[in-house]
Coordinates of C-alpha atoms in Angstrom, one line a residue:
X23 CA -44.0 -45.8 -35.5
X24 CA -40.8 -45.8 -37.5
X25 CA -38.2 -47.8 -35.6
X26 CA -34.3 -47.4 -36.2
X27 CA -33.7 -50.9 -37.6
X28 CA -33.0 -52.4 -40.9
X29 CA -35.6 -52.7 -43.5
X30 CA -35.1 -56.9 -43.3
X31 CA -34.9 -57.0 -39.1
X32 CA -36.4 -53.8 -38.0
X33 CA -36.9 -52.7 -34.6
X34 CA -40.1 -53.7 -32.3
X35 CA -41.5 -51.7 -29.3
X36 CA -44.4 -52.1 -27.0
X37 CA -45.8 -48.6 -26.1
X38 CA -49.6 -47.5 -24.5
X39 CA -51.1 -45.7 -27.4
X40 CA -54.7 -44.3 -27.6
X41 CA -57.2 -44.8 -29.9
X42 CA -60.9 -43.9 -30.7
X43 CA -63.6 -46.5 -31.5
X44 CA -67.0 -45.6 -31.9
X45 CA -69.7 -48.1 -30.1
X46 CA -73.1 -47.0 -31.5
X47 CA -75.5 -47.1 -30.7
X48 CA -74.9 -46.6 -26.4
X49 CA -76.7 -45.8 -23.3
X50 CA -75.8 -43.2 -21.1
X51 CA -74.2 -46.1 -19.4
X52 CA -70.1 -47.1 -19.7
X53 CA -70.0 -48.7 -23.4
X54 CA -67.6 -51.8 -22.9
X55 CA -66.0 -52.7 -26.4
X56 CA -65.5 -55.9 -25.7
X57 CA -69.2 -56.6 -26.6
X58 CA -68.1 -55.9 -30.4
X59 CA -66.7 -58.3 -32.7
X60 CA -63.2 -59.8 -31.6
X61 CA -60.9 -59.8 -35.0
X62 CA -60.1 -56.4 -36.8
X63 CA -60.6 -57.2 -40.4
X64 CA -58.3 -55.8 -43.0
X65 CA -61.3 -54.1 -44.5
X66 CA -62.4 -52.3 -41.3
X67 CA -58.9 -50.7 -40.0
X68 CA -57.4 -47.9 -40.7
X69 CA -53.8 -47.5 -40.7
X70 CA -52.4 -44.4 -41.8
X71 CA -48.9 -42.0 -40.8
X72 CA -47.0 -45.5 -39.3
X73 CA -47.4 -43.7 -35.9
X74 CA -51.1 -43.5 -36.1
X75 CA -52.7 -46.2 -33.8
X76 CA -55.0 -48.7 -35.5
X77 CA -58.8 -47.5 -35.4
X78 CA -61.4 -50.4 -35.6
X79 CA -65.1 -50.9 -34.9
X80 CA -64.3 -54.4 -33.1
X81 CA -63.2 -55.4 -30.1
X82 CA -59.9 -55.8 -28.7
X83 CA -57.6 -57.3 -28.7
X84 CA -56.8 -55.9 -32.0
X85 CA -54.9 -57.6 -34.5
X86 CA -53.5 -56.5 -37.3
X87 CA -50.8 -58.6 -39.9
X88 CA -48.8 -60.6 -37.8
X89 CA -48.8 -58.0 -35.1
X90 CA -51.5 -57.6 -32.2
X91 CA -52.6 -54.6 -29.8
X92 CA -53.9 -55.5 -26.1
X93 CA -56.1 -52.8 -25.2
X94 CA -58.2 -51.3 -22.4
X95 CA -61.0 -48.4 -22.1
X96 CA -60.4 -45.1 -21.1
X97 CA -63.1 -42.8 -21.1
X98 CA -66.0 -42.4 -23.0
X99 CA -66.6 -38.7 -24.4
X100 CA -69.7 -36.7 -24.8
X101 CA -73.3 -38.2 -26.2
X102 CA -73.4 -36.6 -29.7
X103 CA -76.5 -36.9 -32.0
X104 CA -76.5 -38.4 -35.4
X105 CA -77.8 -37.8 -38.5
X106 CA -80.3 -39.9 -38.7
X107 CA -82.3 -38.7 -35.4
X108 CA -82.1 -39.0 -31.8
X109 CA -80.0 -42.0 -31.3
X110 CA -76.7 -41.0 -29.7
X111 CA -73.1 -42.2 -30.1
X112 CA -70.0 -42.3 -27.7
X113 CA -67.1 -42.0 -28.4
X114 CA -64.6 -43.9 -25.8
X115 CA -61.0 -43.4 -25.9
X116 CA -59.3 -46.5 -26.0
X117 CA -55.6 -46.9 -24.9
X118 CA -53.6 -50.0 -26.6
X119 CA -50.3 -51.6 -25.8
X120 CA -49.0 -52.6 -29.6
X121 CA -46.1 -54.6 -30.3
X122 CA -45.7 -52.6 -33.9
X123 CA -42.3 -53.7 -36.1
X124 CA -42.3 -50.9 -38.3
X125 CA -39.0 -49.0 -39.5
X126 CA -38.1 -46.3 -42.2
X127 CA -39.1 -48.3 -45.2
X128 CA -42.4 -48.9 -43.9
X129 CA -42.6 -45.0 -43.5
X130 CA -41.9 -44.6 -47.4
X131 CA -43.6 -47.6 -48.4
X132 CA -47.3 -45.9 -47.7
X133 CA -47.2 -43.7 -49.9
X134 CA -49.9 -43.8 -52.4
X135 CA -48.7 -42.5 -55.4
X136 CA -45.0 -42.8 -54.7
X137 CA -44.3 -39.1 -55.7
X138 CA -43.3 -38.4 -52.3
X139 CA -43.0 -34.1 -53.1
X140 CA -40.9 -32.1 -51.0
X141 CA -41.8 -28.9 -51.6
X142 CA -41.6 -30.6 -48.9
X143 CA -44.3 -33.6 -49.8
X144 CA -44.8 -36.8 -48.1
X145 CA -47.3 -39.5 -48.9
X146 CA -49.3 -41.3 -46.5
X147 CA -52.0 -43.5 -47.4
X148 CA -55.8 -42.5 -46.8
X149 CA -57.3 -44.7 -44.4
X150 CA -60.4 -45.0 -45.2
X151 CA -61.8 -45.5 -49.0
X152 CA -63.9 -42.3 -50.2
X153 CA -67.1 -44.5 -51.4
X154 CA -67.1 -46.2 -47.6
X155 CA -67.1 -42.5 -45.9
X156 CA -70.1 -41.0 -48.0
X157 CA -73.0 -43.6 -48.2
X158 CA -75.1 -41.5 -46.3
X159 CA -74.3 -38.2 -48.1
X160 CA -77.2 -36.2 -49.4
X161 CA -75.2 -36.4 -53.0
X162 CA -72.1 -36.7 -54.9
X163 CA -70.8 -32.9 -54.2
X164 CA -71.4 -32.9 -50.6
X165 CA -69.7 -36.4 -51.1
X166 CA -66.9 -35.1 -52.8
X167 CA -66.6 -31.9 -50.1
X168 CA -66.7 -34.3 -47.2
X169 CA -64.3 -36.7 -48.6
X170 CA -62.1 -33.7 -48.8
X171 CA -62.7 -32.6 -45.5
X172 CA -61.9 -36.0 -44.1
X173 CA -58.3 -36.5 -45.6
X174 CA -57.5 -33.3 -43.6
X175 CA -58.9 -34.6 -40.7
X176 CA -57.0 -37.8 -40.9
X177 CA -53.9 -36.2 -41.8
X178 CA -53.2 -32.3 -40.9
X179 CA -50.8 -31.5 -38.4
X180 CA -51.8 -28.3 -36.7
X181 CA -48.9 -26.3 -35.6
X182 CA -50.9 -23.4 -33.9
X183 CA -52.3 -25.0 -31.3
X184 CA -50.0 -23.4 -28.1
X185 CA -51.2 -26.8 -26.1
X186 CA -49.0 -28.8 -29.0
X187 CA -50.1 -30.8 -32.5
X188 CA -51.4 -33.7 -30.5
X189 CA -54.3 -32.0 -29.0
X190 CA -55.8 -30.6 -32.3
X191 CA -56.1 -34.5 -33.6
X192 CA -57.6 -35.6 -29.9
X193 CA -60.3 -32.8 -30.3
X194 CA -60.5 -32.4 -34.0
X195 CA -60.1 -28.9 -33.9
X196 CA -57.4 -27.3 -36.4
X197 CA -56.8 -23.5 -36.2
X198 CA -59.5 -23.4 -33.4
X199 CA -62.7 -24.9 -36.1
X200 CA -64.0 -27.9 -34.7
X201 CA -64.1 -29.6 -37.8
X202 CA -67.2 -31.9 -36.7
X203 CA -69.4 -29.2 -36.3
X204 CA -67.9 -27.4 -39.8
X205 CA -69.1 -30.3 -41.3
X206 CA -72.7 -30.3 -39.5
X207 CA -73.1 -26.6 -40.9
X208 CA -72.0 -27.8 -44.1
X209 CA -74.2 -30.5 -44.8
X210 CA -77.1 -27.7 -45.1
X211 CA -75.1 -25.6 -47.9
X212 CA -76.6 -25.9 -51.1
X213 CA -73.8 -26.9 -53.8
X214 CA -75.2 -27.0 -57.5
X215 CA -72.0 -28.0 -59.0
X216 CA -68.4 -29.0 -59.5
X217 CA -67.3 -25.5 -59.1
X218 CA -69.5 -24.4 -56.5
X219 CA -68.0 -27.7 -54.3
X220 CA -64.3 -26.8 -55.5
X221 CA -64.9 -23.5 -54.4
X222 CA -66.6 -24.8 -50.5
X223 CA -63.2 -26.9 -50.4
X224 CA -60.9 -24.3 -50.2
X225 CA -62.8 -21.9 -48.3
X226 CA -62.7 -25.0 -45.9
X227 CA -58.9 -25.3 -46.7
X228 CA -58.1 -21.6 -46.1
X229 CA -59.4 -21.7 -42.1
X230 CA -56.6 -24.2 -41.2
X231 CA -54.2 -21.3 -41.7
X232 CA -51.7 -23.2 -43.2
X233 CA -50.2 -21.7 -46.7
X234 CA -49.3 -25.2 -47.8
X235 CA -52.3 -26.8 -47.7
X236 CA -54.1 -26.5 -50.7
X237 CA -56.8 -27.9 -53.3
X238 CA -56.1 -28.8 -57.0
X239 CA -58.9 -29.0 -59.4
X240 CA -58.2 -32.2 -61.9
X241 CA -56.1 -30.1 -64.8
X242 CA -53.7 -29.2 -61.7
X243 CA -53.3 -32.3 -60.0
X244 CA -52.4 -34.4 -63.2
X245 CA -49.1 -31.6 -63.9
X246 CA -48.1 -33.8 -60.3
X247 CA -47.2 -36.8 -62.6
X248 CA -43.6 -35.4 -63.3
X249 CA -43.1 -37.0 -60.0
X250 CA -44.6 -40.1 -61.0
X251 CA -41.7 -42.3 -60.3
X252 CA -42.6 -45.4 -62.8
X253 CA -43.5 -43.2 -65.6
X254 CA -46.5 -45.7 -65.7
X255 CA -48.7 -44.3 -63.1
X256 CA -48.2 -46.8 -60.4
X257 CA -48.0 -46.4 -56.4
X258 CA -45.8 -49.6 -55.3
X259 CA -46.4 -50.0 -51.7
X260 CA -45.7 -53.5 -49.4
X261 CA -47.3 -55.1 -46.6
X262 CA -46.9 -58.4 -44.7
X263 CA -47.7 -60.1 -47.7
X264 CA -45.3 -58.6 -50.5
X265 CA -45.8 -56.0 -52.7
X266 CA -49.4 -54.4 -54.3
X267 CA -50.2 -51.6 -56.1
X268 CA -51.2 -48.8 -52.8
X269 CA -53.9 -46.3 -55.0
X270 CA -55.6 -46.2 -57.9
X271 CA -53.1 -45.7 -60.7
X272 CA -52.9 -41.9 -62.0
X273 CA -55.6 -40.5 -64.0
X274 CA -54.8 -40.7 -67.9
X275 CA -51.4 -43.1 -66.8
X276 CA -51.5 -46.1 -69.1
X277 CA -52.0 -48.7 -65.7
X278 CA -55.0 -46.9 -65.3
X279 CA -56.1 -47.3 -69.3
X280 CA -55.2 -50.8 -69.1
X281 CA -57.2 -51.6 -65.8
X282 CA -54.5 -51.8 -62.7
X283 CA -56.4 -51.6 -60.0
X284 CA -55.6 -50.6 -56.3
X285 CA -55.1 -53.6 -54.3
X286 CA -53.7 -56.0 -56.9
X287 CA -50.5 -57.6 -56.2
X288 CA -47.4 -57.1 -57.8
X289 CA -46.1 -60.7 -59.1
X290 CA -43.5 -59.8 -61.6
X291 CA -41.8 -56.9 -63.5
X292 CA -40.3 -57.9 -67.2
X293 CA -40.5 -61.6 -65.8
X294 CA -38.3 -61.2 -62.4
X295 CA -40.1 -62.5 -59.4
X296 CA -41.0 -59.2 -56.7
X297 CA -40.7 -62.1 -53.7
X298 CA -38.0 -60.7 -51.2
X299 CA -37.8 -56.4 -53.6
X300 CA -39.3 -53.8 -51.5
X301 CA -41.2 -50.7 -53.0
X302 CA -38.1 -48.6 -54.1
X303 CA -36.5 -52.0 -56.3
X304 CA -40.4 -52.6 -58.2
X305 CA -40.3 -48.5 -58.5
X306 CA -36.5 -48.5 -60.2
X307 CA -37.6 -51.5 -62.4
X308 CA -41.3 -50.1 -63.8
X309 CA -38.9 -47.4 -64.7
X310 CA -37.5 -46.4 -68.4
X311 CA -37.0 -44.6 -71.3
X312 CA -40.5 -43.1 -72.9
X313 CA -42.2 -45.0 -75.2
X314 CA -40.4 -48.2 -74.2
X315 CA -42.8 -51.1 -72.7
X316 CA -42.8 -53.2 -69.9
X317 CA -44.9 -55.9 -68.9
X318 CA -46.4 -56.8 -65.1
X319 CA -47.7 -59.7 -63.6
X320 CA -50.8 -58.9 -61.1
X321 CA -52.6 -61.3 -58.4
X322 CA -56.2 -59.9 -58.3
X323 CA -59.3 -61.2 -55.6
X324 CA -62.1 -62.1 -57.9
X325 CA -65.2 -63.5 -57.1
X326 CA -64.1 -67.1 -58.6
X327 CA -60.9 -66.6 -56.3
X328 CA -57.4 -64.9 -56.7
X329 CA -56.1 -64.7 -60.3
X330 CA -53.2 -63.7 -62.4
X331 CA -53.6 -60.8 -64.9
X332 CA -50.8 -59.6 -67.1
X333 CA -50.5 -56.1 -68.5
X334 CA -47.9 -54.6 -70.8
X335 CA -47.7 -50.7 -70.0
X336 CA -46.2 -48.2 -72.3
X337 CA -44.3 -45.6 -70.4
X338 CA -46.1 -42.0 -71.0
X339 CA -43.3 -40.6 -68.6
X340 CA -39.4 -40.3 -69.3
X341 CA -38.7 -38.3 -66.1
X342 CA -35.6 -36.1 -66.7
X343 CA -32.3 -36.4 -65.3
X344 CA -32.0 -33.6 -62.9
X345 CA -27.6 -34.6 -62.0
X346 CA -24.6 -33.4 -64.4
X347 CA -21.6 -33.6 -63.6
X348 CA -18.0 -33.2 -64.1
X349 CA -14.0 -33.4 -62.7
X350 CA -12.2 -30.9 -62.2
X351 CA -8.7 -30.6 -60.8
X352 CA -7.6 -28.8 -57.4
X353 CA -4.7 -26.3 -56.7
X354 CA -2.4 -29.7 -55.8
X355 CA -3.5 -32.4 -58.5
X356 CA -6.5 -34.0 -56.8
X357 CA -9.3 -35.2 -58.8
X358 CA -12.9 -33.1 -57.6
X359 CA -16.0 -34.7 -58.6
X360 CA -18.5 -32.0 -59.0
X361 CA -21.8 -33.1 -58.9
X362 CA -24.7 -30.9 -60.0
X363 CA -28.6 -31.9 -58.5
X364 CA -31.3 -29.4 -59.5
X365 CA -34.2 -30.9 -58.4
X366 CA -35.5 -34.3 -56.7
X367 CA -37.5 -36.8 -59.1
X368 CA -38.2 -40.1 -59.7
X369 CA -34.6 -40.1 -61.4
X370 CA -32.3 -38.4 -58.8
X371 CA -31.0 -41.5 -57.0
X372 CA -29.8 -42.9 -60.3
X373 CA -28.8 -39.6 -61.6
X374 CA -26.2 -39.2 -58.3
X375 CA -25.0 -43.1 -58.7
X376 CA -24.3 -42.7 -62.4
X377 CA -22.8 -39.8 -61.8
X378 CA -20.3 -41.1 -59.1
X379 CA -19.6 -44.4 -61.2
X380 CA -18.5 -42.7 -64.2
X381 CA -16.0 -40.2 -62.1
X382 CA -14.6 -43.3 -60.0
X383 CA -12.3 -42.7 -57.8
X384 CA -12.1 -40.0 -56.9
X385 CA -10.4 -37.4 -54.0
X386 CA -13.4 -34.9 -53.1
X387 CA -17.0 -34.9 -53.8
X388 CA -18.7 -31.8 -53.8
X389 CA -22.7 -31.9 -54.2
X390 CA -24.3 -28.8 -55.0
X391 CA -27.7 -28.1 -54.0
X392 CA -27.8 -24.3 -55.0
X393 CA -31.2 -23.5 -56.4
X394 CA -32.8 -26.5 -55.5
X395 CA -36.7 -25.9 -54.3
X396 CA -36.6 -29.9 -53.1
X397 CA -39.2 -32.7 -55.0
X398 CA -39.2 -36.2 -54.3
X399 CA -38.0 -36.7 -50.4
X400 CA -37.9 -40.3 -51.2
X401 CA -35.0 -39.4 -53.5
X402 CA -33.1 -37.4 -50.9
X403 CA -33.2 -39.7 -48.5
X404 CA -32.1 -42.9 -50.9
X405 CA -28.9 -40.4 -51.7
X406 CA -28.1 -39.9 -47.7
X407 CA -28.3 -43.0 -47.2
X408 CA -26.4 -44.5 -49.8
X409 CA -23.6 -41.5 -48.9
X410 CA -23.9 -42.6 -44.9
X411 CA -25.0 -46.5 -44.6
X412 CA -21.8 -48.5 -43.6
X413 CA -21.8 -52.1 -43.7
X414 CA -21.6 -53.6 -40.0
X415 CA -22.3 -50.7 -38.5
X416 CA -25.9 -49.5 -37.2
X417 CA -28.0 -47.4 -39.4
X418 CA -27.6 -43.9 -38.9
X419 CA -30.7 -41.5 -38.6
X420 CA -31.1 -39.5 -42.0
X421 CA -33.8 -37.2 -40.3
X422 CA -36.0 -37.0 -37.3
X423 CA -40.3 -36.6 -38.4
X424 CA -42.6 -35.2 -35.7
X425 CA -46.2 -36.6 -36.7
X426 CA -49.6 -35.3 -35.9
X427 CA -49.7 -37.0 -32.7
X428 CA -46.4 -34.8 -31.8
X429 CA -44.1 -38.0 -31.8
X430 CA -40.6 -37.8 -33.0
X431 CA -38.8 -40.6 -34.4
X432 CA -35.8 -41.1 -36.6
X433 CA -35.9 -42.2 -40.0
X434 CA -33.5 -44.8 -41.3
X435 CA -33.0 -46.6 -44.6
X436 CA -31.0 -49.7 -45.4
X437 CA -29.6 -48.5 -48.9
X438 CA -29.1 -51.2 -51.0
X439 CA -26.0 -50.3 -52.6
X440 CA -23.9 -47.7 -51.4
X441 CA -21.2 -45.4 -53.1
X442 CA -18.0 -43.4 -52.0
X443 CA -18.2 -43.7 -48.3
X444 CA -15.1 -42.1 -48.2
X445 CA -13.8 -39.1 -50.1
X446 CA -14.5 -35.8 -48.1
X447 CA -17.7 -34.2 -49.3
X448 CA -18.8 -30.7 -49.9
X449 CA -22.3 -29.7 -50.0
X450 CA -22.6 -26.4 -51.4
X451 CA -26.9 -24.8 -50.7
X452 CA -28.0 -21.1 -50.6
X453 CA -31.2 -19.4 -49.9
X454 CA -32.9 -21.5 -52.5
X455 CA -32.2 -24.5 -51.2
X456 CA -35.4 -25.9 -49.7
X457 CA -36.9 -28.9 -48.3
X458 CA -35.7 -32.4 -49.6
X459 CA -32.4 -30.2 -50.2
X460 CA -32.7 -29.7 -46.5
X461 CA -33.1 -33.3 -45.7
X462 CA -30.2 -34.0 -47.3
X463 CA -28.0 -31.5 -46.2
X464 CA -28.8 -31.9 -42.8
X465 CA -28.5 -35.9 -42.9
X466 CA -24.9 -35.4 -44.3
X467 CA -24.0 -32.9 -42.4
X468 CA -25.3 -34.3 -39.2
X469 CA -23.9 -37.7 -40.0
X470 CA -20.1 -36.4 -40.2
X471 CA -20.3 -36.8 -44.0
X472 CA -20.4 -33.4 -45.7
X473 CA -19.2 -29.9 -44.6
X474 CA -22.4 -27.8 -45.7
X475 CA -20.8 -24.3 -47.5
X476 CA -22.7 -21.3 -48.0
X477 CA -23.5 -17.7 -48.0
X478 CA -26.0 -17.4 -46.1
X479 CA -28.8 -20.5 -44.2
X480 CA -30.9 -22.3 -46.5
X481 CA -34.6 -21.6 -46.9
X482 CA -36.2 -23.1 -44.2
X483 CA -38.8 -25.2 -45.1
X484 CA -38.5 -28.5 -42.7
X485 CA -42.9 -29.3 -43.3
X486 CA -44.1 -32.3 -45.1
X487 CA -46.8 -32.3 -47.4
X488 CA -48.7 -35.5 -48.3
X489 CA -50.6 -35.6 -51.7
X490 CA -53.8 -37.3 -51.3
X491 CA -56.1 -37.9 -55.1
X492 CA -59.7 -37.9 -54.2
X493 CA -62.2 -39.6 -56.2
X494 CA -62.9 -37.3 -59.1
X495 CA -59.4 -37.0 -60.4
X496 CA -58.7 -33.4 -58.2
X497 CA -56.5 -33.4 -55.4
X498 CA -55.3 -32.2 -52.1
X499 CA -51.6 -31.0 -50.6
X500 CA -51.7 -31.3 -47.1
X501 CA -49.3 -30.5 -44.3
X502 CA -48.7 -34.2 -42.4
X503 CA -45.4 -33.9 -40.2
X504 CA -42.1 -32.1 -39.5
X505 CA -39.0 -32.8 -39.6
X506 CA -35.5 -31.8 -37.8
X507 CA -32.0 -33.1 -38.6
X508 CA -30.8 -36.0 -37.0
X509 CA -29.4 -34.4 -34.5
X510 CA -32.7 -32.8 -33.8
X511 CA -31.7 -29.0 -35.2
X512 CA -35.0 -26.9 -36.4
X513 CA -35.1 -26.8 -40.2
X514 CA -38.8 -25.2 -40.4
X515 CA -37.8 -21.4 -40.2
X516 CA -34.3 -21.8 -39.6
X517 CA -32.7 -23.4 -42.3
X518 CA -29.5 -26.0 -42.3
X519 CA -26.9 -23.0 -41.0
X520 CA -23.4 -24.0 -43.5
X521 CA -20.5 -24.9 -41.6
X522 CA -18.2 -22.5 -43.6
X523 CA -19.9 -19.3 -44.8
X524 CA -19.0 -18.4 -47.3
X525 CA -20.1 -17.3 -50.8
X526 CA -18.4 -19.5 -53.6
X527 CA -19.5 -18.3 -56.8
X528 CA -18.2 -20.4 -59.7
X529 CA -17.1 -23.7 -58.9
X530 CA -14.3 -24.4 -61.0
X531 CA -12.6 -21.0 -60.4
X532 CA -13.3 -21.6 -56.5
X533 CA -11.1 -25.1 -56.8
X534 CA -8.6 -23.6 -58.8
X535 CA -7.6 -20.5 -56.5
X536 CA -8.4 -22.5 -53.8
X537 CA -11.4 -20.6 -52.5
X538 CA -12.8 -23.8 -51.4
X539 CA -10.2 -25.5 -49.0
X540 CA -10.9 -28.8 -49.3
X541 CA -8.0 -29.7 -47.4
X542 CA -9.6 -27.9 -44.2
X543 CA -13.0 -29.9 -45.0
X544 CA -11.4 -32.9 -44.9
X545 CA -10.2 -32.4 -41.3
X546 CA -13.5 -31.1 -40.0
X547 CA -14.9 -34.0 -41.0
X548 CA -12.3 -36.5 -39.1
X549 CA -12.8 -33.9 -36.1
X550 CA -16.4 -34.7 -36.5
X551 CA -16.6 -38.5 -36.5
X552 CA -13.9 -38.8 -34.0
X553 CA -16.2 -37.0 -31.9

């Protein structure tokens, strides 16, 4: 679960969780577990959304890293038949007591291709690799089908069940399809080709109700590398152990020409050491100007052992600045950074911090999010938290994500720099502004930050989409979590609701005849935090 806590100490709680392990083959009998295996290889778990439990075929305890899960049986479900014939397997709930140190970084750091979309898009890792799930498949499009149907499975959050998200993942029923006996009628349907088995995924996709969700063929899914945020095609993710590449790298990305594969661990960027940088300082480093070079140092498991491999990687991807800027003067001589954010890449954080360093100092701040359909929510919440994190003090909540299993918990981020903490700030949104937009005007706003101005509620669009590659290059979007404000407020439908409404037009002429008061934002925002 993600923990408020810093990314170097973060916060540890015990809690009964359930999990499902599957003890085949069983009599009618109770199935004890601890007639398994008792260690819980790296191989054979399956950890995926931070709040999912861990899901072994071993015994218990379970142990995972450096952290361990005491567990006990529950209940065992009903005898189900198999493929293969008549023997049966039951399925016993098991419930597990973890002691799980896992904050906000942890939450972005398992994302597999660090894109991180928030139209709204979130990452999470796929549990289980595609070639381990289909060894039994009658071939490589029913293969490709199931894979498909098993990210969703794994990941969807099902808002239409009345009884709440958490019982569509117990029963594995979305939208009222029990998904195990969709696949059962499936495995029947003939599917000649590629097409045929694009065109079975969707159909598939389309009974879970959800608009969101949705299939890309290859030619679509590669258009995602404008959020690529290395410009190389790498996923940076961490672990216990450091830093490794989390997914194979993009199609067509030159890591994935030159032979980066999933799993290796990242050594050094350009000759400086990753020991101690989390995921978002190897991201900012792989990153640079097209055409330009850079050169990574890889520990790979052989057969002969671990070894070093070095690469040098052109960079295919320049990924645009989405931030101007520029200072204009109020009614009364102050100096009024404007600062202009289109969209959220893999270049927003920078864009904002180059944009406040070059205006420096300054009297008022005033962030405009007008337009802005969201991207990468990584980026938005790098900018709250630089905007919000004050030294000594605890780390405030930047947003609150309800998972599949219906469990909220706040999301925090130790920025590691952080800019004008003080200047009163003015986000201006619209009906346009959507998603990671959202995120960030809600985290500002809710933190005592920013007075949010506006005509009229933002868009509404508080889901979180993770983007999942599957093994032939296509890809799915699918609907993971939700999130609220950090002060718990419904974005999903709603919107972030401005502070001052108001309709503000051009920016400069709105400073100049003193249609924007910033005067009366600053005292809001004193009234807030004293409060």
């Amino acid at each position: 679960k993600i923990m408020a806590g810093s990314a170097g100490q973060p916060t540890a709680m015990g809690r009964w969780r359930e999990t499902r392990m599957a003890l085949s083959p069983c009599s009618s009998s109770s199935a004890s577990p601890r007639s398994l295996s008792p260690s819980c290889s790296a191989s054979s778990r399956a950890a995926a959304f931070p709040s999912d439990p861990l899901s072994c075929f071993v015994s218990l305890p379970l142990k995972f890293g450096q952290v361990s899960a005491q567990c006990r049986t529950s209940r065992c479900s009903r005898t189900m038949k198999t493929r293969g014939g008549n023997k049966t397997t039951r399925r016993c709930l098991i419930t597990c007591k973890q002691q799980a140190p896992v904050d906000a970084m942890r939450f972005l750091q398992r994302a597999p291709l660090m894109l991180l979309l928030a139209f709204s898009m979130y990452l999470f890792n796929p549990a289980v690799a595609p070639a381990e799930e289909s060894k039994d498949m009658k071939d490589a499009e029913h293969a490709l089908l199931f894979e498909a149907m098993d990210v969703v499975d794994r990941h969807f959050i099902d808002l239409s069940n009345k009884e709440g998200v958490a019982r569509s993942s117990e029963l594995h029923e979305y939208n009222s399809v029990s998904w195990e006996g969709l696949k059962k009628e499936l495995e029947e349907k003939k599917l000649e080709n590629r097409k045929e088995t694009y065109k079975e995924i969707k159909k598939v996709l389309k009974k879970l109700g959800d608009r969101y969700t949705r299939f890309l063929p290859p030619s679509e899914f590669v258009k995602l590398t404008k959020y690529d945020a290395t410009g190389v095609g790498l996923a940076v993710n961490q672990d216990e152990q450091g830093l490794l590449i989390g997914y194979p790298p993009l199609a067509g990305s030159t890591a994935a020409d030159a032979g980066v594969q999933k799993g290796d661990r990242l050594v050094s960027i350009d000759g400086v050491a990753m020991k101690g940088l989390t995921p978002f300082d190897a991201t900012e480093m792989l990153q640079g100007v097209k055409g330009s070079k850079v050169s990574i140092e890889v520990e790979r498991k052989t057969n002969e052992g671990q070894k070093i491999v070095s690469f040098e990687l052109e960079r295919k991807i320049s990924v645009e600045n989405p931030v101007s800027s520029t200072i204009f003067e109020s009614q009364d001589g102050k100096k009024v950074g404007y600062i202009k954010l289109k969209e959220f890449n893999g270049a927003s954080r920078r864009g904002v911090e180059d944009a406040i360093k070059s205006m420096e100092p300054l009297d008022d701040i005033i962030l405009d999010l007008r337009g802005n359909l969201g991207g990468v929510l990584e980026g938005s919440l790098q900018i709250a938290a630089a905007f919000v994190d004050e030294d000594g003090k605890p780390l405030p909540t930047l947003v609150n994500v309800i998972d599949r299993k219906g469990k909220e918990e706040p999301v925090t981020l130790k920025s590691r720099e952080t800019w004008d903490l003080k200047s009163p700030m003015l986000v201006l949104v619209d009906d346009k502004s959507a998603s990671a937009s959202e995120v960030l005007a809600g985290s500002l706003k809710d933190n005592c930050r920013a007075v949010v101005v506006g005509n009229t509620h933002s868009y509404g669009k508080g889901l979180i989409q993770g983007v999942y590659p599957l093994s032939d290059g296509s890809g799915l979007i699918v609907t993971v979590a939700k999130y609220l404000t950090p002060k718990h407020q419904e974005i999903n439908g709603v919107g972030i609701v401005p502070d001052v409404k108001q309709k503000v037009g051009d920016v400069k002429k709105a400073i100049k005849n003193g249609k924007l008061n910033l005067d009366a934002a600053a005292e809001s925002l004193k009234i807030c935090k004293a409060s």
